[in-house]
Short mmCIF file of C-alpha atoms in Angstrom, two decimals:
data_model
loop_
_atom_site.label_atom_id
_atom_site.label_comp_id
_atom_site.label_asym_id
_atom_site.label_seq_id
_atom_site.Cartn_x
_atom_site.Cartn_y
_atom_site.Cartn_z
CA UNK I 12 0.00 0.00 0.00
CA UNK I 13 1.32 3.44 -0.87
CA UNK I 14 2.16 5.88 1.87
CA UNK I 15 -0.18 8.82 2.33
CA UNK I 16 0.80 12.47 2.69
CA UNK I 17 -1.27 15.44 3.93
CA UNK I 18 -2.08 16.46 0.34
CA UNK I 19 -3.62 13.04 -0.34
CA UNK I 20 -6.37 13.64 2.23
CA UNK I 21 -9.69 15.46 1.65
CA UNK I 22 -12.42 16.51 4.10
CA UNK I 23 -15.20 13.92 3.91
CA UNK I 24 -12.87 11.04 2.97
CA UNK I 25 -13.75 7.86 4.83
CA UNK I 26 -11.54 4.86 5.54
CA UNK I 27 -12.47 1.45 6.92
CA UNK I 28 -9.93 -0.67 8.77
CA UNK I 29 -9.27 -4.37 8.87
CA UNK I 30 -10.64 -6.34 11.82
CA UNK I 31 -9.21 -7.35 15.19
CA UNK I 32 -10.32 -10.36 17.26
CA UNK I 33 -10.30 -9.64 21.01
CA UNK I 34 -9.56 -12.68 23.17
CA UNK I 35 -10.42 -13.21 26.83
CA UNK I 36 -6.74 -13.84 27.55
CA UNK I 37 -5.81 -10.48 26.04
CA UNK I 38 -8.52 -8.60 27.96
CA UNK I 39 -7.21 -10.01 31.23
CA UNK I 40 -3.57 -9.43 30.33
CA UNK I 41 -4.07 -5.76 29.32
CA UNK I 42 -6.15 -5.11 32.45
CA UNK I 43 -3.57 -6.77 34.68
CA UNK I 44 -0.97 -4.38 33.35
CA UNK I 45 -2.96 -1.14 33.01
CA UNK I 46 -6.48 -1.30 34.47
CA UNK I 47 -6.55 -3.87 37.30
CA UNK I 48 -10.25 -3.65 38.19
CA UNK I 49 -12.32 -6.75 39.00
CA UNK I 50 -14.72 -6.56 36.00
CA UNK I 51 -11.71 -6.54 33.62
CA UNK I 52 -9.76 -9.30 35.37
CA UNK I 53 -12.01 -12.09 36.58
CA UNK I 54 -14.91 -13.67 34.69
CA UNK I 55 -16.62 -14.96 37.86
CA UNK I 56 -16.53 -11.55 39.56
CA UNK I 57 -17.59 -9.79 36.35
CA UNK I 58 -20.74 -11.98 36.19
CA UNK I 59 -21.95 -10.35 39.39
CA UNK I 60 -21.53 -6.78 38.09
CA UNK I 61 -23.88 -4.74 35.89
CA UNK I 62 -21.99 -6.08 32.86
CA UNK I 63 -22.81 -9.75 33.60
CA UNK I 64 -19.57 -10.82 31.92
CA UNK I 65 -15.92 -9.92 31.51
CA UNK I 66 -15.39 -6.58 29.71
CA UNK I 67 -12.29 -4.99 28.24
CA UNK I 68 -10.80 -1.79 29.64
CA UNK I 69 -11.86 1.25 27.61
CA UNK I 70 -8.13 2.00 27.25
CA UNK I 71 -7.69 -1.43 25.66
CA UNK I 72 -10.45 -0.58 23.16
CA UNK I 73 -8.67 2.72 22.48
CA UNK I 74 -5.33 0.97 21.95
CA UNK I 75 -6.87 -1.58 19.54
CA UNK I 76 -8.53 1.31 17.68
CA UNK I 77 -5.10 2.94 17.29
CA UNK I 78 -3.64 -0.27 15.94
CA UNK I 79 -6.37 -0.64 13.33
CA UNK I 80 -5.98 3.06 12.41
CA UNK I 81 -2.20 2.93 11.89
CA UNK I 82 -2.50 -0.02 9.53
CA UNK I 83 -5.37 1.60 7.64
CA UNK I 84 -4.13 5.13 6.95
CA UNK I 85 -0.42 4.36 6.49
CA UNK I 86 0.79 7.98 6.67
CA UNK I 87 4.36 8.64 5.51
CA UNK I 88 6.54 8.75 8.65
CA UNK I 89 3.41 8.12 10.74
CA UNK I 90 0.66 10.28 12.27
CA UNK I 91 1.69 12.19 15.39
CA UNK I 92 -1.21 12.38 17.85
CA UNK I 93 -1.95 15.85 19.21
CA UNK I 94 -5.05 15.18 21.22
CA UNK I 95 -8.42 13.49 21.55
CA UNK I 96 -11.88 14.85 22.33
CA UNK I 97 -15.20 13.30 23.27
CA UNK I 98 -13.81 9.79 23.74
CA UNK I 99 -16.83 7.60 24.66
CA UNK I 100 -17.44 3.88 25.20
CA UNK I 101 -21.20 3.40 24.60
CA UNK I 102 -20.99 -0.43 24.68
CA UNK I 103 -18.47 -2.71 26.37
CA UNK I 104 -16.01 -4.91 24.45
CA UNK I 105 -16.26 -8.58 25.45
CA UNK I 106 -14.24 -11.73 24.76
CA UNK I 107 -14.37 -12.86 21.12
CA UNK I 108 -15.60 -9.50 19.86
CA UNK I 109 -14.29 -8.59 16.41
CA UNK I 110 -13.56 -4.87 16.17
CA UNK I 111 -13.35 -2.60 13.14
CA UNK I 112 -12.72 1.14 12.87
CA UNK I 113 -14.11 3.69 10.43
CA UNK I 114 -12.65 7.19 10.28
CA UNK I 115 -13.84 10.30 8.50
CA UNK I 116 -11.66 13.33 7.86
CA UNK I 117 -13.53 16.31 9.32
CA UNK I 118 -10.91 19.06 9.01
CA UNK I 119 -7.52 19.73 7.40
CA UNK I 120 -5.26 22.71 8.08
CA UNK I 121 -1.63 23.71 7.82
CA UNK I 122 0.44 23.51 10.98
CA UNK I 123 1.64 26.89 12.20
CA UNK I 124 4.39 25.45 14.37
CA UNK I 125 5.54 22.70 11.96
CA UNK I 126 5.38 23.89 8.31
CA UNK I 127 6.56 20.44 7.20
CA UNK I 128 3.26 18.96 8.45
CA UNK I 129 -0.49 19.46 8.24
CA UNK I 130 -3.05 18.93 11.01
CA UNK I 131 -5.73 16.32 10.27
CA UNK I 132 -8.89 16.16 12.39
CA UNK I 133 -10.64 12.77 12.31
CA UNK I 134 -13.85 11.29 13.65
CA UNK I 135 -13.41 7.63 14.70
CA UNK I 136 -16.14 5.04 15.18
CA UNK I 137 -15.19 1.57 16.44
CA UNK I 138 -17.80 -1.18 16.09
CA UNK I 139 -18.08 -4.86 17.00
CA UNK I 140 -19.19 -7.76 14.80
CA UNK I 141 -22.88 -6.93 15.44
CA UNK I 142 -22.42 -3.30 14.41
CA UNK I 143 -22.74 -2.04 18.00
CA UNK I 144 -20.64 1.06 18.58
CA UNK I 145 -18.00 0.37 21.25
CA UNK I 146 -16.03 3.62 20.93
CA UNK I 147 -16.28 7.07 19.34
CA UNK I 148 -13.84 9.98 19.40
CA UNK I 149 -12.41 12.95 17.55
CA UNK I 150 -8.63 13.13 17.26
CA UNK I 151 -6.09 15.48 15.70
CA UNK I 152 -2.75 14.40 14.30
CA UNK I 153 0.23 15.87 12.45
CA UNK I 154 0.76 14.30 9.01
CA UNK I 155 3.78 14.99 6.79
CA UNK I 156 3.34 17.22 3.72
CA UNK I 157 4.74 16.09 0.39
CA UNK I 158 8.01 17.76 -0.72
CA UNK I 159 8.35 19.85 2.43
CA UNK A 27 -6.03 1.13 52.17
CA UNK A 28 -9.78 1.47 52.69
CA UNK A 29 -12.09 1.31 49.72
CA UNK A 30 -13.74 4.54 48.69
CA UNK A 31 -17.43 5.09 47.91
CA UNK A 32 -19.13 7.99 46.11
CA UNK A 33 -20.03 9.62 49.46
CA UNK A 34 -16.36 9.71 50.45
CA UNK A 35 -15.51 12.10 47.59
CA UNK A 36 -15.81 15.92 47.63
CA UNK A 37 -15.41 18.47 44.84
CA UNK A 38 -11.92 19.95 45.13
CA UNK A 39 -10.39 16.79 46.65
CA UNK A 40 -6.97 16.04 45.16
CA UNK A 41 -5.14 12.75 45.05
CA UNK A 42 -1.53 12.03 44.08
CA UNK A 43 -0.53 8.61 42.74
CA UNK A 44 2.54 6.49 43.20
CA UNK A 45 5.15 6.53 40.44
CA UNK A 46 5.75 4.37 37.37
CA UNK A 47 9.12 3.89 35.63
CA UNK A 48 8.78 3.65 31.85
CA UNK A 49 11.41 1.47 30.19
CA UNK A 50 12.56 1.53 26.57
CA UNK A 51 11.65 -2.15 26.27
CA UNK A 52 8.10 -1.43 27.39
CA UNK A 53 7.69 1.53 25.01
CA UNK A 54 8.72 -0.66 22.08
CA UNK A 55 6.58 -3.60 23.19
CA UNK A 56 3.38 -1.52 23.66
CA UNK A 57 3.93 0.20 20.31
CA UNK A 58 4.54 -3.11 18.55
CA UNK A 59 1.17 -4.31 19.76
CA UNK A 60 -0.95 -1.13 19.48
CA UNK A 61 0.82 1.78 17.76
CA UNK A 62 3.41 0.43 15.32
CA UNK A 63 4.84 3.74 14.09
CA UNK A 64 8.58 4.23 13.53
CA UNK A 65 9.16 6.87 16.25
CA UNK A 66 7.66 4.50 18.87
CA UNK A 67 9.50 1.37 17.69
CA UNK A 68 13.06 2.11 16.66
CA UNK A 69 15.54 4.35 18.49
CA UNK A 70 17.70 4.93 15.39
CA UNK A 71 14.72 6.01 13.26
CA UNK A 72 13.31 8.13 16.11
CA UNK A 73 16.61 10.11 16.28
CA UNK A 74 15.91 11.42 12.79
CA UNK A 75 12.40 12.66 13.63
CA UNK A 76 11.36 15.92 15.31
CA UNK A 77 11.49 14.07 18.66
CA UNK A 78 15.23 13.23 18.35
CA UNK A 79 14.70 10.08 20.44
CA UNK A 80 12.30 7.21 21.04
CA UNK A 81 8.91 8.33 22.42
CA UNK A 82 6.03 6.37 23.92
CA UNK A 83 2.64 6.13 22.23
CA UNK A 84 0.16 8.59 23.74
CA UNK A 85 -2.10 5.57 24.31
CA UNK A 86 0.66 4.01 26.37
CA UNK A 87 0.85 7.17 28.49
CA UNK A 88 -2.95 7.01 28.87
CA UNK A 89 -2.81 3.35 29.92
CA UNK A 90 -0.07 4.02 32.51
CA UNK A 91 -2.14 6.96 33.82
CA UNK A 92 -5.08 4.57 34.27
CA UNK A 93 -2.92 2.11 36.17
CA UNK A 94 -1.66 4.79 38.54
CA UNK A 95 -5.24 6.08 39.00
CA UNK A 96 -6.76 2.68 39.85
CA UNK A 97 -4.17 2.05 42.55
CA UNK A 98 -4.60 5.56 43.94
CA UNK A 99 -8.36 5.99 44.25
CA UNK A 100 -9.26 2.38 45.14
CA UNK A 101 -13.02 2.73 44.58
CA UNK A 102 -15.22 -0.08 45.98
CA UNK A 103 -15.96 -2.41 43.04
CA UNK A 104 -13.89 -0.13 40.78
CA UNK A 105 -14.54 3.00 38.73
CA UNK A 106 -16.44 2.46 35.49
CA UNK A 107 -15.19 4.82 32.80
CA UNK A 108 -17.90 6.71 30.91
CA UNK A 109 -15.83 8.98 28.74
CA UNK A 110 -12.87 11.29 28.37
CA UNK A 111 -12.56 14.87 27.11
CA UNK A 112 -9.69 17.12 26.12
CA UNK A 113 -7.05 14.36 26.23
CA UNK A 114 -3.73 16.07 25.37
CA UNK A 115 -0.07 15.03 25.27
CA UNK A 116 1.88 18.32 25.61
CA UNK A 117 5.25 16.57 26.07
CA UNK A 118 6.41 13.14 24.93
CA UNK A 119 7.20 10.28 27.32
CA UNK A 120 10.70 8.89 26.82
CA UNK A 121 12.65 5.86 28.10
CA UNK A 122 13.42 6.01 31.83
CA UNK A 123 10.79 8.66 32.53
CA UNK A 124 9.11 8.30 35.90
CA UNK A 125 5.42 9.19 35.70
CA UNK A 126 3.02 10.32 38.40
CA UNK A 127 -0.65 11.32 38.23
CA UNK A 128 -2.56 13.94 40.17
CA UNK A 129 -6.36 14.07 39.97
CA UNK A 130 -8.83 16.65 41.21
CA UNK A 131 -12.53 16.00 41.63
CA UNK A 132 -14.30 18.70 39.60
CA UNK A 133 -17.92 17.48 39.77
CA UNK A 134 -20.09 14.91 41.57
CA UNK A 135 -23.67 14.00 40.69
CA UNK A 136 -26.12 11.15 41.13
CA UNK A 137 -26.54 8.79 38.21
CA UNK A 138 -29.99 8.92 36.64
CA UNK A 139 -29.64 5.55 34.94
CA UNK A 140 -27.85 3.72 37.80
CA UNK A 141 -29.18 4.83 41.21
CA UNK A 142 -26.65 2.51 42.88
CA UNK A 143 -23.83 4.71 41.56
CA UNK A 144 -22.72 8.34 41.37
CA UNK A 145 -20.93 10.06 38.51
CA UNK A 146 -17.52 11.52 39.34
CA UNK A 147 -15.85 14.02 37.02
CA UNK A 148 -12.07 14.23 37.38
CA UNK A 149 -9.28 16.35 35.99
CA UNK A 150 -6.06 14.32 35.48
CA UNK A 151 -2.53 15.68 35.13
CA UNK A 152 0.32 13.24 34.42
CA UNK A 153 3.87 14.54 34.92
CA UNK A 154 7.39 13.18 34.50
CA UNK A 155 10.30 13.29 36.97
CA UNK A 156 11.15 16.88 35.90
CA UNK A 157 7.58 18.07 36.47
CA UNK A 158 6.89 18.40 32.71
CA UNK A 159 3.24 17.69 31.92
CA UNK A 160 2.99 14.66 29.60
CA UNK A 161 -0.80 14.23 29.64
CA UNK A 162 -3.94 16.08 30.74
CA UNK A 163 -7.59 15.04 30.49
CA UNK A 164 -11.04 15.23 32.04
CA UNK A 165 -12.80 11.90 32.63
CA UNK A 166 -16.13 10.78 34.06
CA UNK A 167 -16.67 7.50 35.90
CA UNK A 168 -19.41 5.66 37.77
CA UNK A 169 -18.51 5.00 41.42
CA UNK A 170 -20.58 2.86 43.80
CA UNK A 171 -22.69 4.58 46.49
CA UNK A 172 -22.55 3.32 50.05
CA UNK A 173 -25.51 1.20 51.22
CA UNK A 174 -27.25 1.23 47.85
#
């Protein structure tokens, strides 16, 4: 796949990622390292919570979303994250969910501080295999300009 | 440490976490799994970027912040993340940084949908060993009420 530069992107462009299978083992391992709360760590305990089963940390969902995004957009020299707004987890991610990300470019502007780069604003929607939305957010990133 | 309930929290309360040492090995391993971009994966490549050295994924910084937060606040039955706003990474995290999180409670309200819980709004600031701010955000979470 060819690398993308800032000039290759247009407002309204949409991109759909590949898919990612989330395993129970992975949910527990991520939570053990970064979000050691009972409903992310132990299936028996999780059954007694409002979720009724083991759920992934929202930060795990966010990290998987990033992985799917990087592989999808393939920006030359990468996309440098500046910030994220309105990050929401409307439905929990559970073992054996298959996640997919769709992004839409909502704004493009030159970078004042880094003339070699442009600033891309994206809307992300992460869904599971049933089409339930598990995460939404807006994020801005620096992307390299061509011949700069 | 005693577990905290919604009623134990007051607007304006501040909490400071323990510390977390970020290793180069960990930065590369997290990035390999979730954010496989050159400046997170390869020290030699990273030297030629605007960062001049290897930097951690912002999602790695966010995940470490969550880990420090969970251990610090110790909410009874955990804190269930609802969403995050204004997540920013003003400075990069680098190998051997030592991170610490400070949170302030900025709002408390009852949950309309879950009367057993309250909604806590927090402002998070993550700093390194020099006091540089590496991440800021606002986040809302459900926390269990006492005797509900």
